[in-house]
Each structure stands twice: as structure tokens, then as C-alpha cells.
Coordinates of C-alpha atoms and ligand atoms in Angstrom, one line a residue:
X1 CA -11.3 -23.6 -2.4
X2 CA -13.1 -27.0 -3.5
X3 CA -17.0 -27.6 -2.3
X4 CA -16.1 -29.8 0.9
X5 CA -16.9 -33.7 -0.3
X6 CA -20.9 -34.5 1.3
X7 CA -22.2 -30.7 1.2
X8 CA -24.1 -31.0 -2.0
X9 CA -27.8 -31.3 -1.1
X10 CA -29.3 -32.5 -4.3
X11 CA -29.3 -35.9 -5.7
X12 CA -29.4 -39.3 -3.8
X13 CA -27.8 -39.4 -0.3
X14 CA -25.6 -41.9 1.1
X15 CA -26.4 -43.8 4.4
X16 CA -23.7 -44.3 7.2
X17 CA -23.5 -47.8 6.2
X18 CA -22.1 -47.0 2.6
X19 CA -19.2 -45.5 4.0
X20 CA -16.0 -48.0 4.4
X21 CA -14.1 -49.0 7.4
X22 CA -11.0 -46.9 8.1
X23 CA -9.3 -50.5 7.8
X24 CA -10.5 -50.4 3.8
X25 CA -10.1 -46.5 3.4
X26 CA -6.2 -47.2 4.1
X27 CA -6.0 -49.7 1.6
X28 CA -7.2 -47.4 -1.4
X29 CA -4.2 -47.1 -3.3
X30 CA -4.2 -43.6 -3.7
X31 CA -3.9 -43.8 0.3
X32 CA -1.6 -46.0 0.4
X33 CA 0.4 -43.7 -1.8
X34 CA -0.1 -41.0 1.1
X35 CA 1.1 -43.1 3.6
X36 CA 3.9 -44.1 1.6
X37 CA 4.7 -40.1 1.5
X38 CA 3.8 -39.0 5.4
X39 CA 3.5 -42.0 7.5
X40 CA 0.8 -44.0 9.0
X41 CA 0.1 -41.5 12.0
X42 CA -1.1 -38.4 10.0
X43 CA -3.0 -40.4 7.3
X44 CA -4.6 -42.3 9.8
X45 CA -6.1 -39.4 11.9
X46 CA -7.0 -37.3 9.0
X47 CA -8.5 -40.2 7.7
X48 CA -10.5 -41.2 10.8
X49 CA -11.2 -37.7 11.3
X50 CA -13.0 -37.5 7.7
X51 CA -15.2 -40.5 8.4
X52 CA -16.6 -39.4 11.7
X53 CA -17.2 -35.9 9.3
X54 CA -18.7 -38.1 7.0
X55 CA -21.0 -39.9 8.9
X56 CA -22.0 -37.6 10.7
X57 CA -23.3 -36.4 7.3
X58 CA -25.2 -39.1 6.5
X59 CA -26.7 -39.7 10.0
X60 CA -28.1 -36.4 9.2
X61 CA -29.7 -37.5 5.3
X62 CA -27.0 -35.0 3.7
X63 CA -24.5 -36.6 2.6
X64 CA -24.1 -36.9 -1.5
X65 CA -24.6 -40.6 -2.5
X66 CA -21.3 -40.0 -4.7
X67 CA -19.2 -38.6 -1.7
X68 CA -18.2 -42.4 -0.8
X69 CA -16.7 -43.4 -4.0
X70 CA -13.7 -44.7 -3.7
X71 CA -12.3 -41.5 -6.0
X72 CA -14.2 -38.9 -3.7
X73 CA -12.7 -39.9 -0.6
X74 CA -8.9 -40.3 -1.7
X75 CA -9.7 -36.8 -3.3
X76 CA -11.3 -35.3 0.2
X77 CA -8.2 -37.3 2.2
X78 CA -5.3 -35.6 -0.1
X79 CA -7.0 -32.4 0.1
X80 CA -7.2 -32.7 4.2
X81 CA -3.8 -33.7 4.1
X82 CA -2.5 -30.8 1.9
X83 CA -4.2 -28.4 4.4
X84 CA -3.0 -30.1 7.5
X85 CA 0.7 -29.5 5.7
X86 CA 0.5 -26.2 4.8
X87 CA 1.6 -23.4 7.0
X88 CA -0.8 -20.9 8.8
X89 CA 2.2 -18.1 7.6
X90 CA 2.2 -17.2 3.6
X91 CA 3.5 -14.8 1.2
X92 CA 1.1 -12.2 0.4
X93 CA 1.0 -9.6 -2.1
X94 CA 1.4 -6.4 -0.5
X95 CA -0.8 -4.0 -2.9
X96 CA -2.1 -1.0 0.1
X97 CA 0.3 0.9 -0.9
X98 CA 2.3 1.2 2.7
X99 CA 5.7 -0.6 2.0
X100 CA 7.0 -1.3 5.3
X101 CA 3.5 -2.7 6.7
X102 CA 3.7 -3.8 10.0
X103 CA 0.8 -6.3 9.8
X104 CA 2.6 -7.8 6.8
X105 CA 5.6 -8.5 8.0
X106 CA 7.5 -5.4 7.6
X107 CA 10.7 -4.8 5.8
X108 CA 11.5 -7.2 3.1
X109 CA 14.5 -9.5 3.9
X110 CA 17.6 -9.0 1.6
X111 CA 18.9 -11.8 -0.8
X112 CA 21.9 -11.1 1.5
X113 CA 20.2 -11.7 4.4
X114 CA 18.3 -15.1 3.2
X115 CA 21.7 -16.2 2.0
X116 CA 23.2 -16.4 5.3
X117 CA 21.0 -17.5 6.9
X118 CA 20.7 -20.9 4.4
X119 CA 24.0 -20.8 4.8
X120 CA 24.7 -21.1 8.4
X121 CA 21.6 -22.0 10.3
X122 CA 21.7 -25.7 9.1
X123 CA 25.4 -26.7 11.0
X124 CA 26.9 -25.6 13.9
X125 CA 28.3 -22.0 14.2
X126 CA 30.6 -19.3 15.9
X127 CA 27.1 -17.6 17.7
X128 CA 28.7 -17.2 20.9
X129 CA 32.3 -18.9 19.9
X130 CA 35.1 -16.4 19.9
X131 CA 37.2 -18.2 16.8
X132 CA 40.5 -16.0 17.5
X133 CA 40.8 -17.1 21.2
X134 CA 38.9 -20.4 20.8
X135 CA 36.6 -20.2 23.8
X136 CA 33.7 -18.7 24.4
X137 CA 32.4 -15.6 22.8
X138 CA 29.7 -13.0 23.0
X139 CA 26.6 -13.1 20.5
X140 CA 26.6 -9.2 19.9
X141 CA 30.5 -9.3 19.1
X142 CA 29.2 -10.5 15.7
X143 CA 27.3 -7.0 15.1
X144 CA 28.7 -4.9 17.8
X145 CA 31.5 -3.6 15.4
X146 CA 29.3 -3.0 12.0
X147 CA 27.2 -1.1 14.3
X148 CA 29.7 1.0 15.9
X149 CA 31.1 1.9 12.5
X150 CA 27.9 2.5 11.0
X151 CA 26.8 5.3 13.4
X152 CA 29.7 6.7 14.9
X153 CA 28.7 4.7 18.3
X154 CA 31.4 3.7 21.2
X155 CA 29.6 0.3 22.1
X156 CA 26.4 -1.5 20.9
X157 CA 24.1 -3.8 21.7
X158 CA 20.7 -5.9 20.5
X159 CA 17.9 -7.4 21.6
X160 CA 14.5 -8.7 20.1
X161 CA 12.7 -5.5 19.1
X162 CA 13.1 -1.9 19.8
X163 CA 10.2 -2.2 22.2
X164 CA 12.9 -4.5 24.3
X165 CA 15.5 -2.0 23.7
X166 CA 13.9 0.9 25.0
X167 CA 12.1 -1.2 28.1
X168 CA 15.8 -2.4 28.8
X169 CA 17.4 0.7 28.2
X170 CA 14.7 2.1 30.5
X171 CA 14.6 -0.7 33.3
X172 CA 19.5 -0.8 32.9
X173 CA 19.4 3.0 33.5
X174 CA 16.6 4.2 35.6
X175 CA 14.7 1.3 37.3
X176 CA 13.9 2.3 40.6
X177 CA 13.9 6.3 39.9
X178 CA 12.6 8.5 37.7
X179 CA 12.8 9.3 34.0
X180 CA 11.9 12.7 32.4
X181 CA 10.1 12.6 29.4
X182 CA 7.5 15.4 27.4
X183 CA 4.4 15.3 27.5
X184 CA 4.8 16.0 23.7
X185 CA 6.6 12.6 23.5
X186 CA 4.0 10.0 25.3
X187 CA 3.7 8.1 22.2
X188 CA 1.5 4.8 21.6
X189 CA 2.7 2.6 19.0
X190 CA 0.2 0.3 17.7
X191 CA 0.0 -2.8 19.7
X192 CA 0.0 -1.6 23.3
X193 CA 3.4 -0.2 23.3
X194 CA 2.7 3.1 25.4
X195 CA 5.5 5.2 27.1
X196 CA 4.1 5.7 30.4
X197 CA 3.1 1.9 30.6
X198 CA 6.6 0.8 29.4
X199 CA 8.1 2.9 31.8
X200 CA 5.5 1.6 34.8
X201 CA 6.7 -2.3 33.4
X202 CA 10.6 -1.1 33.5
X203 CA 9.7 -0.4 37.3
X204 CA 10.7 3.5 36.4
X205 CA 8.7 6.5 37.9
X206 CA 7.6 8.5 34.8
X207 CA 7.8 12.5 35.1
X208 CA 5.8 14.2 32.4
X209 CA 7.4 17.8 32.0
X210 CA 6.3 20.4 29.6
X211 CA 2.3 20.5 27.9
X212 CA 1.4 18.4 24.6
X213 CA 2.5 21.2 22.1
X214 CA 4.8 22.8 24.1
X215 CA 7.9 22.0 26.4
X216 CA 10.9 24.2 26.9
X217 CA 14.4 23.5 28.6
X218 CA 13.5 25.2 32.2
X219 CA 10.8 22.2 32.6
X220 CA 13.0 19.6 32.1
X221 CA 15.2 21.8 34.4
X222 CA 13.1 22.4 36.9
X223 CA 12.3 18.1 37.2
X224 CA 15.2 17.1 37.9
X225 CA 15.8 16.1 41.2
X226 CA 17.7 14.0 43.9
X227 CA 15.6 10.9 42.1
X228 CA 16.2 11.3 38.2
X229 CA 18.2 8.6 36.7
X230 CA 17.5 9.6 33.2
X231 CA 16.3 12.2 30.6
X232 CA 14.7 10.4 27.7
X233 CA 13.6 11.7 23.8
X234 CA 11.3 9.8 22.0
X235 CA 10.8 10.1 18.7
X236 CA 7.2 10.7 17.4
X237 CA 7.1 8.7 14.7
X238 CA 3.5 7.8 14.5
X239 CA 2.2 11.3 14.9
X240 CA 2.8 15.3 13.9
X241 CA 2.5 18.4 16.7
X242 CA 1.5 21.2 14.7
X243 CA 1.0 24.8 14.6
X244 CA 1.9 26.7 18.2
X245 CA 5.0 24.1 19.1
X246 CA 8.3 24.4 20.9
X247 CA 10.6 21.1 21.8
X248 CA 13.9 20.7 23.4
X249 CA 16.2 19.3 20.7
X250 CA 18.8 16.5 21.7
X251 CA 22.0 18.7 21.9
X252 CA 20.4 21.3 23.7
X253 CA 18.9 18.3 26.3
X254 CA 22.5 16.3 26.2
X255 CA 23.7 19.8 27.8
X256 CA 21.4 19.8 30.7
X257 CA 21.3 16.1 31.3
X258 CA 25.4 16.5 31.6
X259 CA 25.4 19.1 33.6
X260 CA 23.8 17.2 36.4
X261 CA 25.7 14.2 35.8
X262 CA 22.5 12.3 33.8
X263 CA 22.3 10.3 30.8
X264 CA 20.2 11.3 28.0
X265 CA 18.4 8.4 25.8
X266 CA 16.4 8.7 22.7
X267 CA 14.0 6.5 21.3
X268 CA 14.3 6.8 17.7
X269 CA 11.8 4.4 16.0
X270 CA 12.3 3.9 12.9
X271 CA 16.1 4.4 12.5
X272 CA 17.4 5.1 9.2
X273 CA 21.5 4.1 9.2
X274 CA 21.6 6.5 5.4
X275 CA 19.7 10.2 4.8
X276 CA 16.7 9.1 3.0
X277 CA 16.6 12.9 1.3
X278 CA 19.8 11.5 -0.7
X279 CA 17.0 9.7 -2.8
X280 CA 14.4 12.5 -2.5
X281 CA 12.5 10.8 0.1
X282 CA 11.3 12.7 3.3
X283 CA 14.0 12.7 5.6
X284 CA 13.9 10.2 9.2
X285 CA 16.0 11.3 12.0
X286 CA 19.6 9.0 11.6
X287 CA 20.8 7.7 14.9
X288 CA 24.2 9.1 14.0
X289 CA 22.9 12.1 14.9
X290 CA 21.6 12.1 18.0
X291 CA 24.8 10.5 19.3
X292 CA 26.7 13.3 17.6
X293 CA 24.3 15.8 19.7
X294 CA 25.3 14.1 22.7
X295 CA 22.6 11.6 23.3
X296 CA 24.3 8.9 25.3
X297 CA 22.3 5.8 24.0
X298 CA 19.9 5.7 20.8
X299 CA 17.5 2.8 20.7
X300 CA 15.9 2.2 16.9
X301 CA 14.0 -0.9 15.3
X302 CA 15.8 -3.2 12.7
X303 CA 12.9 -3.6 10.7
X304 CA 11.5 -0.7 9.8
X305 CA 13.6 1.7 7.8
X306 CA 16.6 -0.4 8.1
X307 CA 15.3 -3.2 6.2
X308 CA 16.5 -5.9 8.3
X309 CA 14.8 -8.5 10.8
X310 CA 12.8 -7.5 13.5
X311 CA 15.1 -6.3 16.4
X312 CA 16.1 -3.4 18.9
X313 CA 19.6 -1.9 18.2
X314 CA 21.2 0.2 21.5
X315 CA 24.2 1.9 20.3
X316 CA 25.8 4.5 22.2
X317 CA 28.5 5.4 25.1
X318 CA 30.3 2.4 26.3
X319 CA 29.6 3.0 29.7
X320 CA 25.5 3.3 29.2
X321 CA 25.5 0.5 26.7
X322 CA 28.0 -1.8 29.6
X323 CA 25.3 -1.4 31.9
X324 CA 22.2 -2.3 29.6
X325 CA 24.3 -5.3 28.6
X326 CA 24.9 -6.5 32.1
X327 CA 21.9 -5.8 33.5
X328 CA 19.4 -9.2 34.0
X329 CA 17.0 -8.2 31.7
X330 CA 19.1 -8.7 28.8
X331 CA 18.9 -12.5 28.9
X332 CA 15.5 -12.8 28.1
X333 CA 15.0 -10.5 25.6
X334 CA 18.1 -11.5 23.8
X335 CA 17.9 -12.2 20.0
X336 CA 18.3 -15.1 18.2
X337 CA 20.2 -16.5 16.1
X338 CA 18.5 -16.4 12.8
X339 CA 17.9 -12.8 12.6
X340 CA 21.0 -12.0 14.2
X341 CA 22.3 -13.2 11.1
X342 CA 19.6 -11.4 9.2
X343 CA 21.3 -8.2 10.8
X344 CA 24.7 -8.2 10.2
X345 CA 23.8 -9.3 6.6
X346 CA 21.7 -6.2 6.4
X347 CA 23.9 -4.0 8.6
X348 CA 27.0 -5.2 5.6
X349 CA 25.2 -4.3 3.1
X350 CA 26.0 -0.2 4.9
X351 CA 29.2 -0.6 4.1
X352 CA 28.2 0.0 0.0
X353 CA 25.8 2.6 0.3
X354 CA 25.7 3.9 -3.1
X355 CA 24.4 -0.2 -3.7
X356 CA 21.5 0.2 -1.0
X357 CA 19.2 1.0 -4.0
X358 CA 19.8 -2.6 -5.4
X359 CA 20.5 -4.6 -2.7
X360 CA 18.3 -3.1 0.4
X361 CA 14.4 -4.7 -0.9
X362 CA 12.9 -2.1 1.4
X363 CA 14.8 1.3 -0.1
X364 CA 14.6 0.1 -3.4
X365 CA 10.9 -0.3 -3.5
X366 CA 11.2 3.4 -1.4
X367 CA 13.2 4.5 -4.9
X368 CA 11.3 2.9 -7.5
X369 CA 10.7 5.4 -10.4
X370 CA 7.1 6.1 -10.9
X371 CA 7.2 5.4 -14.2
X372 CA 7.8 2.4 -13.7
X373 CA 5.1 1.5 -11.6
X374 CA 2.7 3.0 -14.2
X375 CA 3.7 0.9 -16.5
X376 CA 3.2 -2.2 -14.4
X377 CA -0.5 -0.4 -13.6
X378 CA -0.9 0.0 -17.5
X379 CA 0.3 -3.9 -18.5
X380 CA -2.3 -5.3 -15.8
X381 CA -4.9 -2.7 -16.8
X382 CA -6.9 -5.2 -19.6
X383 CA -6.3 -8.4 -17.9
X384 CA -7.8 -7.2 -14.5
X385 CA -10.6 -5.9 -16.0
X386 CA -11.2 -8.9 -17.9
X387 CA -11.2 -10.9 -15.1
X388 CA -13.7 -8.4 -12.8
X389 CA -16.1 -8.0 -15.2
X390 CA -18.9 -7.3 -15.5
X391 CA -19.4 -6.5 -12.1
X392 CA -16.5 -4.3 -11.8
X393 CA -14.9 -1.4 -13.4
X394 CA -11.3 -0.9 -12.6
X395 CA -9.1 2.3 -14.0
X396 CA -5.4 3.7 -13.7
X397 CA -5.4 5.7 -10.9
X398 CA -2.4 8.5 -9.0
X399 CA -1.8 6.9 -5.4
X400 CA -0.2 8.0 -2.4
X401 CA 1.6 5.5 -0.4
X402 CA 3.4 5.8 2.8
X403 CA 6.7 4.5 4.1
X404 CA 4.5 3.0 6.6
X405 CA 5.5 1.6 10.5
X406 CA 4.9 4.9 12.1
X407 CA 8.0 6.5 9.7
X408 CA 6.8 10.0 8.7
X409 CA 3.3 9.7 9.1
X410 CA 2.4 12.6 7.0
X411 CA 4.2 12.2 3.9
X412 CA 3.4 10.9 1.0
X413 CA 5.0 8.8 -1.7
X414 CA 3.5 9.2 -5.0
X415 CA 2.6 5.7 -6.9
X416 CA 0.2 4.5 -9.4
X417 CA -2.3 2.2 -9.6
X418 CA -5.5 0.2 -10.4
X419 CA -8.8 1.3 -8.9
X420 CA -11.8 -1.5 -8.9
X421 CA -15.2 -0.4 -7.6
X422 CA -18.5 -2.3 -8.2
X423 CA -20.2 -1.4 -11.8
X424 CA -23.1 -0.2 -10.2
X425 CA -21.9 1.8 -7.8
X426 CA -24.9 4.1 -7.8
X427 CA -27.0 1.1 -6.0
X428 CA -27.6 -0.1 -2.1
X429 CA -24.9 -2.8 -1.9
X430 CA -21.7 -1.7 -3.5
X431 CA -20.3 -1.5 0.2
X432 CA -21.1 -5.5 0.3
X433 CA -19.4 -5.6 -3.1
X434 CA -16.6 -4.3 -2.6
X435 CA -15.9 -6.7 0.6
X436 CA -16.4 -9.7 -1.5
X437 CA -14.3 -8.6 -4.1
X438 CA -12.0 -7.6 -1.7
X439 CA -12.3 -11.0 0.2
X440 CA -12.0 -12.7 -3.0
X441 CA -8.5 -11.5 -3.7
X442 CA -7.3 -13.2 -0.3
X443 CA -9.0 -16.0 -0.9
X444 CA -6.1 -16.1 -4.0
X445 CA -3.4 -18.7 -3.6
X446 CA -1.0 -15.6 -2.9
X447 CA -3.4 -13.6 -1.0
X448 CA -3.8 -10.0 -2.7
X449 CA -4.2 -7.2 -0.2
X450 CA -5.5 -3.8 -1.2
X451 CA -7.1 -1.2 0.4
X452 CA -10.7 0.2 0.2
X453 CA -11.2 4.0 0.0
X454 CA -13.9 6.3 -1.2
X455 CA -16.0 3.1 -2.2
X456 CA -13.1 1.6 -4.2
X457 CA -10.8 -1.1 -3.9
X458 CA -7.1 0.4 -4.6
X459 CA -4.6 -1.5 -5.8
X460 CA -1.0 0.1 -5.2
X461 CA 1.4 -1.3 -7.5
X462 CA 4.4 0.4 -5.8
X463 CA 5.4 -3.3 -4.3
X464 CA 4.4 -5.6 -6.7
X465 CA 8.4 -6.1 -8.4
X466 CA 6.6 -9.4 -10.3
X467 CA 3.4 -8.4 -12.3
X468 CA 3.1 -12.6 -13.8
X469 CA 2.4 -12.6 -9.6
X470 CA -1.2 -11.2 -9.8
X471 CA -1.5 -11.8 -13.5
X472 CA -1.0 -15.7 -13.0
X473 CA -4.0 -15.6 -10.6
X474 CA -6.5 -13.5 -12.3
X475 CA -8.4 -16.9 -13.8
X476 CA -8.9 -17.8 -9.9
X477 CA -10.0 -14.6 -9.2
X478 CA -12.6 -14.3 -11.7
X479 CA -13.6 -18.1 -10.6
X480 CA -14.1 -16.9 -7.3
X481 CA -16.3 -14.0 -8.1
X482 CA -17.9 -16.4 -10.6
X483 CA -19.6 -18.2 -7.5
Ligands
LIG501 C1 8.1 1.3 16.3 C2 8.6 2.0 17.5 C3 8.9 1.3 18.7 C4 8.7 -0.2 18.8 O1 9.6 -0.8 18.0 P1 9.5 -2.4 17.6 O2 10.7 -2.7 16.8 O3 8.2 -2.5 16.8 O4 9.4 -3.1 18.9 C5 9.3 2.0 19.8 N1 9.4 3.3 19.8 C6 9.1 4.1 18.7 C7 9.2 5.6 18.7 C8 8.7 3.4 17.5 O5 8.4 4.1 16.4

């Protein structure tokens, strides 16, 4: 962040007539070196856009006599330029601890994944080209069979997010009549993704059966009627029912579904393809399963515990998938064809599981050794405090991090560390401290976000692989909180 050229109040000002023409502001040669770069239509707007800025400055007595040298304005120009140029998305430093975070992005692309698509996005390509028959193709041919494989699935398909999947699933299978679902099960995911509203949108009549602790078998039993079209499951991944609890489990629901001739769906979430327990992680429900306790179509999210791009995977009978292909819906909530890519480079990488560790970003920052992240807290123990002080202290502290998008809410991953809260934390205004610090670190040219509990800003260091990533900007930061 530079002081915007004209804000300095002291010192002589500069009238409107000082400034130059835009005709004599493009012939500066540092300007002429920008149009050289981008072209005469950017420079010029930018350019005419800082005059007016300018002058309105000075038509107000405020601007700084030295903001129209010839140096000043070529500086203000590039810097307008450089902002104009840079793009509103950025890589951030994920430091709260919660490693697939929804607002930042969520699961970590694999080097497998970026390699494709660099590889394959800049020509033409097979999307929807069937090479072996040369005509045309279908888009989820290219997954379809990595998917099938990978869960035990008769037929797949994918759309944009799971949220499509399950409003597709919902609109292919039971649009026009009613779907059975727990009361137990209403979930809202964050964002306005609520059951009974998703059902209302898939033009499905939702029947709540059961209470919010408690639903048994006969209630589902009893609902069903000449109108059901569906039984559904969804997983509640955001939440916990504890204490006095009973729920139908998906073999026992596949029974009585079947028995009246009635698919069973189940919304899964999160979606984990391997059994996270294999790395002594809290266990997520695999959609393996379900199908193998009769569910006839499993809807999960490919970025969440998969670790792929953002979309909504429908594996199941071929029948119930035929239909959610077919039906109109599909078309528009299709997925594209970079993170199609994206998918069956991540959906590949299945096929070595004992590599997932190495090659999956999102399960090995899940399996990184805590000793290893203490020792990243330890090296960046002196240099962060260096730059914080005096007006913060910061120590080494035990975290607990999440898995994060609504994946076992209640568990806890244990990580490490550094905990910054205002040197005099005893006094009025720590709160106001701890913001500034706080908005000093996104201010950084990688943004760093933490999180602020108990009147401290944490820093978890569970996702920070490169250390030299915050250490490089610590000079910055203690700028900023010079000012
Ligand atoms: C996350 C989630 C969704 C929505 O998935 P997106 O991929 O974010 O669209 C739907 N249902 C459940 C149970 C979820 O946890």
C-alpha cells in the first residue's frame, strides 16, 4: 500500500493549472514505456482517470505541490495500472487452522491436476469426442469409468457441485411427487443450501418423517404412499444428534424402499473415495458403502474430502443414474471442462492409494506429523515476534484444527502454532488491536489469514508447507503495523 499521490496535506499545494494535458502526460517516457507494454486504450483511461482525480484535488487546495512532477505522476500511473492488472482472486495463506475451508477455496488442487489441465486446456481436445469410434462422445465417458471402479458403482455421472447433484438427483427421480426424508436429516449447509428448499426448487413435495433426535423404520413405513417417488438419506455433515437418538441406517432403508418398488438416495457430503481411519483420522462415511448397503444412487462433493475441483459426483445403479443423465436438468448444470479434467486427474491418483499421502495436497496436509508442524511454529517463533513487537507478544501454542467443509464437525485435529495478542492485553482496546493486526496480515502481498479466539490472534501452522511464505513478508508486516 503506497500514500495515494495528492493526499499529503502539508507543504505547498499545487493549482489545477500545474497539472499537464493528457496529450503531454502520454508523452513522459516512462508512459510511453506503458503504452509500449499495454496499448494506448488502458493507459489512456487510467491516465485520464488520474487527472480528473487529480484535479479534483487541487480544485479543492489539497493537492501536494510535488504530486505533478513529472516522476510522481508516471509513479501514480504505473501503480494504477498495476492494480487495474491484477486479479480480484489471490493466493492466500491459509493459517485458521480448518484445511479444507470453504471460503478459501477448498481442497488444494493436485500437481496432477494443474498438469493436465496446462496440458490440455490450451488446444483442442477429446471433451465430448469419442476417439475409438471417431464421432461424437459423451463428456462423463471421460470419468464415468474411474468412478465406477473407484466405488463399486454400476454407472456415474457429474455435474457442477454436489448441491446440483442432489437438486438433479432430486428433480430426475421424484419431481412431481414426494420424497421421504428425517426430520433428523433437514440439514442447511452454509450458503442457503437447505433440504426442504432444495427439494421445494426440484419441484418435489417434501415428507418429514420421524422427530429431530429420533426416527425409526415404521415412520418411514407408514409415509409411503401411492405418491412417493423416492426415499432419501442425507448425511449430516455439518452437525452432531446426541444423547437420546435412533436413525434408520441405509441397508436397513434400501430394504424397505425395495420392497415397495422405491429408490433409495443418499446425500453424502463430503465423500471420502479411501477410509480416513487408515491414517488415524476420524472416519467420513465412503460412498462405497452406501451403495454396498443398497442405496441406489450416492451424491458426494469433489472438493471437499476428495481433494479435487469443485463438483457433484452421482454414482450408482445404472438405471437411477440413466435417468438423472437424461433428464433436462442435466444440461445446465453440466461441468466444465477445466475441472472435469481436474477430476479425473484427482479421481487417477485412487488408483495408488498407498501414494495419496504424497500426491493428494488435501490428505497430506490431513497426515502431516505434528512434529513437524511444531517445528515450523518453533523456526517462525523469533522472527514473528520480532516483527510484532512491541505491541505484541506472540508464543507457541497446541491447536485444534478441523477437517473443515462440514466433514466431522466435532473432531479435532491436533496442530501447533503461534499465538499473537496485544502486549497490553489487560487495557480497553486490545479487541481494536487485535483487528488491526489482524487486518494488517491481509493487507500482506499474500494475504495471511488467522483466526481470533479468546483475545488472541492464532496462527495454525498445519497448512503453511512453505515457512520462507510468511517469513519473506514479515518486514511488510512490521511496516504496516509501523503506521
Ligand atoms: C457440502 C454439502 C452439500 C453441498 O455440496 P457442494 O459441493 O458444496 O455443492 C450438500 N449436501 C451435504 C450433506 C453437504 O455436506
Amino acid at each position: 500500500m503506497t500514500t495515494p499521490v495528492g493526499s499529503i496535506v502539508h507543504g505547498p499545494k499545487a493549482s489545477p493549472q500545474a497539472l499537464p494535458s493528457i496529450h503531454n502526460l502520454l508523452r513522459l517516457p516512462a508512459v510511453t514505456a506503458l503504452v509500449q507494454a499495454h496499448g494506448h486504450t488502458l493507459i489512456a483511461g487510467e491516465a485520464r482517470a488520474l487527472l480528473e482525480g487529480l484535479r479534483a484535488l487541487a480544485v479543492g487546495g489539497t493537492l501536494a505541490g510535488e504530486a505533478v512532477q513529472p516522476a510522481a505522476l508516471a509513479q501514480a500511473l504505473t501503480e494504477r495500472v498495476a492494480r487495474r492488472l491484477a486479479s480480484n482472486i489471490r493466493p492466500v495463506l491459509n493459517l485458521t487452522g480448518t484445511v479444507v475451508h470453504t471460503n478459501l477455496g477448498r481442497a488444494l488442487l493436485p500437481q496432477a491436476a494443474l498438469d493436465l489441465i496446462t496440458e490440455v486446456m490450451a488446444g483442442p481436445n477429446n471433451l465430448e469426442y469419442d476417439l475409438a469410434a471417431g464421432g461424437r462422445g459423451d463428456r462423463d465417458a471421460l470419468v464415468e469409468g474411474l468412478l465406477c471402479e473407484l466405488t463399486g458403482a454400476e454407472a456415474a455421472t457429474v455435474v457442477n457441485n454436489n448441491a446440483a447433484a442432489v437438486l438433479l438427483t432430486i428433480a430426475a427421480l421424484a419431481g412431481g411427487r414426494e420424497c421421504i426424508v428425517s426430520r433428523g436429516e433437514l440439514v442447511e449447509i452454509g450458503g442457503a443450501f437447505r433440504m426442504p428448499d432444495v427439494m421445494a426448487a426440484a419441484g418435489a413435495t417434501l415428507v418429514e418423517v420421524g422427530t429431530t433426535n429420533r426416527t425409526h423404520a415404521r415412520d418411514y413405513e407408514r409415509a409411503i404412499g401411492e405418491r412417493t417417488a423416492l426415499l432419501m438419506k442425507v448425511h449430516t455433515s455439518n452437525y452432531v444428534v446426541q444423547g437420546f437418538t435412533a436413525a434408520v441406517d441405509e441397508a436397513e432403508l434400501a430394504a424397505i424402499a425395495h420392497a415397495r418398488g422405491l429408490p433409495l438416495a443418499s446425500d453424502l457430503g463430503a465423500g471420502s473415495l479411501v477410509d480416513l481411519s487408515t491414517w488415524g483420522l476420524p472416519r467420513e462415511p465412503l460412498p462405497q458403502e452406501k451403495l454396498a448397503a443398497g442405496c441406489d444412487v450416492v451424491t458426494f462433493s469433489g472438493d471437499k474430502l476428495l481433494g479435487g475441483p469443485q463438483a457433484g459426483l452421482i454414482v450408482g445403479r445404472r438405471d437411477a443414474v440413466e435417468r438423472i443423465r437424461r433428464f433436462p436438468m442435466k444440461r445446465a448444470l453440466r461441468m466444465g471442462k477445466l475441472p472435469l479434467a481436474a477430476l479425473e486427474a484427482t479421481l487417477r491418483l485412487y488408483l495408488r492409494p498407498e501414494k495419496l499421502t504424497d500426491t493428494l495436497p488435501t490428505l497430506r496436509l490431513l497426515t502431516r506429523p505434528l512434529a513437524r508442524i511444531q517445528a515450523v511454529a518453533e523456526a517462525l517463533l523469533p522472527s514473528v515476534q520480532a516483527a510484532v513487537q512491541p505491541r505484541y507478544d506472540v508464543e507457541l501454542v497446541a491447536l485444534q484444527g478441523q477437517i473443515g467443509s462440514g466433514s466431522l464437525p466435532v473432531d479435532r485435529l491436533p496442530s501447533a502454532g503461534l499465538a499473537l495478542s496485544p502486549a497490553d492485553a489487560k487495557k480497553k482496546g486490545s479487541g481494536r488491536a487485535l483487528d488491526a493486526l489482524a487486518a494488517a496480515l491481509r493487507a500482506l502481498p499474500r494475504p495471511v489469514i488467522g483466526r481470533i479466539a479468546d483475545d488472541r490472534l492464532l496462527l495454525d501452522l498445519r497448512c503453511l508447507e512453505e515457512p520462507r511464505l510468511l517469513f519473506e513478508q514479515l518486514s511488510t508486516l512490521q511496516g504496516l503495523l509501523a503506521r
